[in-house]
Amino acid sequence: MNLELQTKWPDQSEELLGLIVNSLRALDGSVPQGCPEPRRRPQSAQKIALVLDKAPKHLQADLVTLVPKLVEQSEHPLAAYALIERLQQPDAEPALRIPVRQSIYSILKCLI
Amino acid sequence: MCPNNLTFLVQVFASEDDQDALTTDPDELIDSEDSEGISGDEEDIFRNLLSRAGFHLTYGDNPSQPQVTLREKLLMDAGAIAGFLTGLRVYLDDPAKVKRLLLPTKLSGSCDGKKATKADESSPSLMNMLMGVKVLQQAIIDLLLDIMVECCQPSEAGPVSDSVDECSKPSPDSSGTASPLQCDNENRAVESAQVLVHERLDSVVEESCSTSSVQSSDLNGHRIQEKALPGQPICPPETCATVSENTSFRSKVQFCIHKVKLLLNIPMVLIV
């Protein structure tokens, strides 16, 4: 289920997604992962789930790895559950297993 | 102030009356040849821009004092931060501008007046530099997530109704036609995307309202004691509620932006 639907910015959506992913990946290590963090916008888990549903396959592994950064801490358990559920789907990409484990590991580290 | 400190001026709210005097349009600032290298009177220009933004800096014995003062002012002024984030969200409603802020920057690497510019993959993007500012980081990450949702949002016409039409057709067999359940899930995703995108733009209203509230208090001479985080509404709920009840979504945004412009009438300057 990639960007087959026509999006608001059909010509640039994939490129923009790629640029955003690169930009966020460059932040590795510098984003505060621990508590406390300032108030963030709600529904971040829902948003990333939607992006993961629609994003091109070649970006999905990176997006999964970025989940702990993108999702507000209070929604981390929800995000972790969604990631595990994603792996259990019949059409789940085997290549996503490692990124999902990495993300869940990061989430657990924050929770402990 | 050494140009190597990579001074970026990002104007958000420009007074329309002042446009002729000194450009504060971010596009013009970025495109301008003058922006490729800072030389000569750049300190005066910079001080002038800051002064117009409401940051009056004084030079003391310590040459880095203006930077310190500016940094403190920016970090302490919740209204300025919220205003900047609001402006950034509005600015990034254009995909070309999103791309511009995400591509590697052309850096001026000279402190001695020589113009040396480069733009390669290793250069940070302006968005990355903004995320380097701690007080902005989380808000910008949230903004990027919202933009990603927008990238995945189906356009309002066409595909949505098409998918609904397809779902209304009975599935003749199991030869690859989407089942009603699949269509239902897809439609829910579409609806949810639209809700999330509307929320992104709603937050602009929220930030605008909070900014205008802070700034109007400042204009009245009252110092704001509470520190507001970006995104937290400071305005009384009824202020935003009245707007949302009586006007369309777009006009809500326009209204709040106009209000902010009237109240601020300043360019916002951010130094990274």
Coordinates of C-alpha atoms in Angstrom, one line a residue:
Chain A
M1 CA 0.0 0.0 0.0
N2 CA 2.4 2.7 -1.2
L3 CA 1.7 6.1 -2.5
E4 CA -0.7 4.8 -5.0
L5 CA -3.5 7.1 -4.0
Q6 CA -3.1 10.6 -5.4
T7 CA -1.7 12.7 -2.6
K8 CA -2.0 16.4 -1.9
W9 CA 1.4 17.0 -3.4
P10 CA 1.5 14.0 -5.8
D11 CA 4.7 14.9 -7.6
Q12 CA 6.8 15.7 -4.6
S13 CA 5.4 13.5 -1.9
E14 CA 7.9 10.7 -2.2
E15 CA 10.8 13.0 -2.5
L16 CA 9.7 15.1 0.4
L17 CA 9.2 12.0 2.5
G18 CA 12.8 10.9 1.6
L19 CA 14.2 14.3 2.5
I20 CA 12.4 14.4 5.8
V21 CA 13.6 10.9 6.7
N22 CA 17.1 11.9 5.9
S23 CA 16.8 15.0 7.9
L24 CA 15.5 13.1 10.9
R25 CA 18.1 10.4 10.6
A26 CA 20.8 13.1 10.7
L27 CA 19.6 13.9 14.2
D28 CA 20.6 10.5 15.5
G29 CA 21.9 10.8 19.0
S30 CA 21.1 14.4 19.4
V31 CA 17.4 14.1 20.0
P32 CA 16.6 13.9 23.7
Q33 CA 15.2 10.4 24.2
G34 CA 14.8 10.4 27.9
C35 CA 12.3 12.1 30.2
P36 CA 11.1 14.7 30.7
E37 CA 10.2 16.1 27.3
P38 CA 8.2 19.2 26.6
R39 CA 4.5 18.8 25.8
R40 CA 4.1 17.6 22.2
R41 CA 1.2 17.3 19.9
P42 CA -1.1 14.4 20.4
Q43 CA -1.9 11.5 18.1
S44 CA 1.7 11.1 17.0
A45 CA 1.4 7.3 17.2
Q46 CA -1.6 7.4 14.9
K47 CA 0.2 9.8 12.5
I48 CA 3.2 7.6 12.2
A49 CA 1.0 4.5 11.7
L50 CA -0.7 6.3 8.8
V51 CA 2.6 7.4 7.3
L52 CA 3.9 3.8 7.6
D53 CA 0.8 2.5 5.8
K54 CA 1.3 4.9 2.9
A55 CA 5.0 5.4 2.6
P56 CA 7.1 3.8 -0.1
K57 CA 8.6 0.5 0.9
H58 CA 12.2 1.7 0.6
L59 CA 11.5 4.3 3.3
Q60 CA 9.6 2.1 5.7
A61 CA 12.6 0.6 7.5
D62 CA 14.0 4.1 8.2
L63 CA 10.6 5.3 9.3
V64 CA 10.2 2.4 11.7
T65 CA 13.6 3.3 13.2
L66 CA 12.5 6.9 13.7
V67 CA 9.3 5.9 15.6
P68 CA 10.8 6.5 19.1
K69 CA 11.8 10.0 18.0
L70 CA 8.6 10.9 16.3
V71 CA 6.2 9.6 18.8
E72 CA 5.5 11.3 22.1
Q73 CA 6.7 9.4 25.0
S74 CA 3.2 8.9 26.5
E75 CA 2.2 7.2 23.3
H76 CA 5.3 5.0 23.1
P77 CA 3.4 1.8 24.3
L78 CA 0.8 2.4 21.7
A79 CA 3.4 2.8 19.0
A80 CA 5.2 -0.3 20.1
Y81 CA 2.0 -2.3 20.0
A82 CA 1.3 -1.0 16.5
L83 CA 4.8 -2.0 15.3
I84 CA 4.4 -5.5 16.7
E85 CA 1.0 -5.8 15.1
R86 CA 2.5 -4.7 11.8
L87 CA 5.0 -7.5 12.0
Q88 CA 2.2 -10.0 12.6
Q89 CA 0.3 -9.1 9.4
P90 CA 0.4 -11.8 6.7
D91 CA 2.0 -9.4 4.2
A92 CA 4.6 -8.0 6.7
E93 CA 8.0 -7.3 5.2
P94 CA 10.6 -9.5 6.7
A95 CA 13.1 -6.7 6.3
L96 CA 11.1 -4.7 8.8
R97 CA 11.8 -7.1 11.7
I98 CA 15.2 -5.7 12.7
P99 CA 14.1 -2.0 12.6
V100 CA 11.0 -2.9 14.6
R101 CA 13.1 -4.7 17.2
Q102 CA 15.5 -1.7 17.3
S103 CA 12.6 0.7 17.8
I104 CA 10.9 -1.4 20.5
Y105 CA 14.3 -1.7 22.3
S106 CA 14.6 2.1 22.2
I107 CA 11.1 2.5 23.5
L108 CA 11.7 0.0 26.3
K109 CA 14.9 1.8 27.3
C110 CA 12.9 5.1 27.7
L111 CA 10.2 3.3 29.7
I112 CA 12.5 1.7 32.1
Chain B
M1 CA 30.3 38.8 15.2
C2 CA 32.0 36.3 13.1
P3 CA 30.1 35.2 10.0
N4 CA 31.3 31.7 10.6
N5 CA 28.6 31.5 13.3
L6 CA 26.4 30.9 10.4
T7 CA 23.8 33.6 10.8
F8 CA 20.5 32.8 9.3
L9 CA 17.7 35.3 9.3
V10 CA 14.3 33.8 9.0
Q11 CA 11.6 36.4 8.7
V12 CA 8.1 35.3 9.5
F13 CA 6.0 38.2 10.1
A14 CA 6.9 41.2 7.9
S15 CA 5.3 44.5 8.0
E16 CA 3.8 45.1 4.6
D17 CA 4.6 48.8 4.9
D18 CA 8.2 48.2 5.4
Q19 CA 8.7 45.8 2.5
D20 CA 10.3 48.5 0.3
A21 CA 12.7 49.7 2.9
L22 CA 14.6 46.5 3.6
T23 CA 13.5 43.2 2.3
T24 CA 12.6 40.6 4.9
D25 CA 11.2 38.1 2.6
P26 CA 12.9 34.8 3.3
D27 CA 13.0 33.9 -0.3
E28 CA 14.7 37.1 -1.2
L29 CA 17.1 36.8 1.6
I30 CA 18.1 33.3 0.6
D31 CA 18.3 34.2 -3.1
S32 CA 20.0 37.4 -2.6
E33 CA 23.6 37.6 -3.7
D34 CA 24.4 39.5 -0.6
S35 CA 23.4 36.5 1.4
E36 CA 26.2 34.4 -0.1
G37 CA 28.8 36.1 1.9
I38 CA 28.6 38.5 4.7
S39 CA 30.9 41.5 4.4
G40 CA 31.3 45.2 5.1
D41 CA 28.1 46.6 6.7
E42 CA 26.5 43.3 7.5
E43 CA 26.7 44.0 11.2
D44 CA 24.7 47.2 10.7
I45 CA 22.2 45.4 8.5
F46 CA 22.0 42.6 11.0
R47 CA 21.5 45.0 13.9
N48 CA 18.9 46.9 11.9
L49 CA 17.0 43.7 11.3
L50 CA 17.2 42.7 14.9
S51 CA 16.1 46.1 16.0
R52 CA 13.1 46.0 13.7
A53 CA 12.3 42.6 15.2
G54 CA 12.3 44.2 18.6
F55 CA 15.7 43.0 19.7
H56 CA 17.7 46.0 20.7
L57 CA 21.2 44.9 21.3
T58 CA 24.0 46.8 23.0
Y59 CA 27.6 46.2 22.5
G60 CA 29.6 45.9 25.7
D61 CA 33.2 45.0 26.3
N62 CA 32.6 41.5 25.3
P63 CA 32.3 41.2 21.6
S64 CA 30.1 38.1 21.9
Q65 CA 27.7 40.0 24.2
P66 CA 25.1 40.7 21.5
Q67 CA 24.9 37.0 20.6
V68 CA 24.5 36.1 24.3
T69 CA 21.8 38.7 24.8
L70 CA 20.0 37.7 21.7
R71 CA 20.1 34.0 22.6
E72 CA 18.7 34.8 26.0
K73 CA 15.9 36.9 24.6
L74 CA 15.0 34.2 22.1
L75 CA 15.0 31.5 24.7
M76 CA 13.1 33.4 27.2
D77 CA 10.4 34.8 24.9
A78 CA 7.8 32.1 24.6
G79 CA 5.7 34.3 22.4
A80 CA 8.6 34.7 19.9
I81 CA 9.1 31.0 19.8
A82 CA 5.4 30.3 19.3
G83 CA 5.3 33.0 16.7
F84 CA 8.2 31.6 14.8
L85 CA 6.8 28.1 14.8
T86 CA 3.4 29.4 13.6
G87 CA 5.1 31.3 10.8
L88 CA 7.2 28.3 9.9
R89 CA 4.1 26.1 9.6
V90 CA 2.4 28.6 7.4
Y91 CA 5.6 29.0 5.3
L92 CA 5.9 25.3 4.8
D93 CA 2.4 24.9 3.3
D94 CA 4.2 25.0 0.0
P95 CA 6.0 21.8 -1.0
A96 CA 8.7 23.8 -2.8
K97 CA 9.5 25.6 0.4
V98 CA 9.6 22.4 2.4
K99 CA 12.0 21.0 -0.1
R100 CA 14.2 24.1 0.1
L101 CA 14.5 23.9 3.8
L102 CA 15.3 20.2 3.7
L103 CA 18.0 20.3 1.0
P104 CA 21.6 20.9 1.9
T105 CA 22.4 24.5 2.4
K106 CA 24.9 26.6 0.5
L107 CA 27.3 27.7 3.2
S108 CA 29.5 30.7 3.3
G109 CA 32.6 29.5 4.9
S110 CA 34.7 32.6 5.1
C111 CA 35.5 34.8 8.0
D112 CA 38.0 36.9 6.1
G113 CA 35.7 38.4 3.4
K114 CA 36.4 35.8 0.8
K115 CA 33.4 34.3 -0.7
A116 CA 33.5 30.5 -0.6
T117 CA 30.3 28.7 -1.1
K118 CA 29.6 25.0 -1.2
A119 CA 26.6 22.8 -1.3
D120 CA 27.1 19.2 -0.9
E121 CA 25.4 16.2 0.7
S122 CA 27.3 16.7 3.9
S123 CA 26.0 20.2 4.4
P124 CA 23.2 20.4 6.9
S125 CA 19.8 21.6 5.7
L126 CA 18.3 24.6 7.2
M127 CA 15.7 22.3 8.9
N128 CA 18.5 20.4 10.6
M129 CA 20.0 23.7 11.8
L130 CA 16.6 24.7 13.2
M131 CA 16.4 21.3 14.9
G132 CA 19.8 22.1 16.5
V133 CA 18.0 24.8 18.5
K134 CA 16.9 22.8 21.5
V135 CA 13.8 24.8 22.2
L136 CA 12.6 24.3 18.7
Q137 CA 13.6 20.7 18.2
Q138 CA 10.6 18.8 19.4
A139 CA 8.2 21.2 17.8
I140 CA 10.0 20.9 14.5
I141 CA 10.0 17.1 14.7
D142 CA 6.2 17.3 15.2
L143 CA 5.9 19.6 12.3
L144 CA 7.9 17.2 10.1
L145 CA 5.6 14.4 11.2
D146 CA 2.6 16.5 10.2
I147 CA 4.2 17.2 6.8
M148 CA 4.7 13.5 6.3
V149 CA 1.1 12.9 7.1
E150 CA 0.2 15.6 4.5
C151 CA 2.5 13.9 2.0
C152 CA 0.5 10.7 2.5
Q153 CA -2.9 12.4 2.5
P154 CA -5.0 11.6 -0.5
S155 CA -6.1 14.7 -2.4
E156 CA -9.6 15.7 -1.5
A157 CA -11.2 15.2 -4.9
G158 CA -11.0 12.2 -7.1
P159 CA -9.2 9.4 -5.4
V160 CA -11.3 9.5 -2.3
S161 CA -14.6 9.4 -4.2
D162 CA -13.1 6.9 -6.6
S163 CA -12.3 4.6 -3.7
V164 CA -15.7 5.0 -2.2
D165 CA -17.3 4.2 -5.6
E166 CA -15.1 1.1 -5.9
C167 CA -16.2 0.0 -2.5
S168 CA -19.8 0.4 -3.3
K169 CA -19.4 -2.0 -6.2
P170 CA -20.1 -5.6 -5.2
S171 CA -17.1 -7.8 -5.3
P172 CA -17.8 -10.4 -8.0
D173 CA -15.2 -12.9 -6.8
S174 CA -11.9 -13.1 -5.1
S175 CA -9.8 -12.3 -8.1
G176 CA -8.0 -9.3 -6.7
T177 CA -10.9 -6.9 -6.3
A178 CA -10.8 -5.0 -3.0
S179 CA -13.1 -6.5 -0.5
P180 CA -15.6 -4.3 1.4
L181 CA -13.5 -4.7 4.5
Q182 CA -10.3 -3.6 2.8
C183 CA -12.1 -0.6 1.3
D184 CA -13.5 0.2 4.7
N185 CA -10.1 0.2 6.2
E186 CA -8.7 2.3 3.3
N187 CA -11.5 4.8 3.7
R188 CA -10.9 5.0 7.4
A189 CA -7.3 5.7 6.7
V190 CA -8.2 8.4 4.3
E191 CA -10.6 10.0 6.8
S192 CA -8.1 9.7 9.5
A193 CA -5.4 11.4 7.3
Q194 CA -7.7 14.3 6.6
V195 CA -8.5 14.7 10.3
L196 CA -4.8 14.7 11.1
V197 CA -3.9 17.2 8.4
H198 CA -6.7 19.5 9.6
E199 CA -5.3 19.1 13.0
R200 CA -1.9 20.3 11.7
L201 CA -3.5 23.4 10.3
D202 CA -5.6 23.9 13.4
S203 CA -2.4 24.0 15.4
V204 CA -1.4 27.0 13.3
V205 CA -4.5 28.8 14.6
E206 CA -3.7 27.6 18.1
E207 CA -0.1 28.9 17.9
S208 CA -1.2 32.1 16.3
C209 CA -3.8 32.7 19.0
S210 CA -1.2 32.0 21.7
T211 CA 1.3 34.3 20.1
S212 CA -1.1 37.2 19.7
S213 CA -2.1 36.8 23.3
V214 CA 1.4 37.0 24.5
Q215 CA 2.3 39.9 22.3
S216 CA -0.7 41.9 23.1
S217 CA 0.1 41.6 26.8
D218 CA 3.6 42.8 26.0
L219 CA 2.2 45.7 24.1
N220 CA 0.1 46.7 27.2
G221 CA 3.3 46.8 29.2
H222 CA 2.6 43.7 31.3
R223 CA 5.5 41.3 31.5
I224 CA 4.4 37.7 30.9
Q225 CA 5.3 35.6 33.9
E226 CA 4.0 32.3 32.7
K227 CA 6.3 30.5 30.3
A228 CA 4.3 28.9 27.5
L229 CA 5.6 26.0 25.5
P230 CA 5.1 26.1 21.8
G231 CA 1.8 24.8 21.0
Q232 CA 0.2 25.5 24.3
P233 CA -2.7 27.9 23.9
I234 CA -2.4 31.0 26.1
C235 CA -5.4 32.7 24.8
P236 CA -8.7 32.1 26.6
P237 CA -10.5 29.2 25.0
E238 CA -13.4 31.3 24.1
T239 CA -11.2 33.4 21.8
C240 CA -10.4 30.5 19.6
A241 CA -13.7 28.8 20.0
T242 CA -15.6 31.8 18.7
V243 CA -13.5 31.9 15.6
S244 CA -13.9 28.2 15.0
E245 CA -17.6 28.3 15.3
N246 CA -18.3 31.1 13.0
T247 CA -15.8 30.9 10.2
S248 CA -14.5 28.4 7.8
F249 CA -11.2 26.7 8.5
R250 CA -9.1 28.8 6.1
S251 CA -10.6 32.0 7.2
K252 CA -9.7 31.0 10.8
V253 CA -6.1 30.7 9.8
Q254 CA -6.2 34.0 7.9
F255 CA -7.9 35.8 10.8
C256 CA -5.4 34.7 13.3
I257 CA -2.4 35.4 11.1
H258 CA -3.8 38.9 10.3
K259 CA -4.3 39.4 14.0
V260 CA -0.8 38.4 14.8
K261 CA 0.5 40.7 12.0
L262 CA -1.4 43.6 13.4
L263 CA -0.3 43.0 16.9
L264 CA 3.3 42.2 16.2
N265 CA 4.0 44.1 13.0
I266 CA 7.6 42.8 13.3
P267 CA 9.8 40.5 11.5
M268 CA 10.8 37.5 13.6
V269 CA 14.5 36.9 13.5
L270 CA 16.1 33.6 14.4
I271 CA 19.8 33.1 14.8
V272 CA 21.2 29.7 14.7

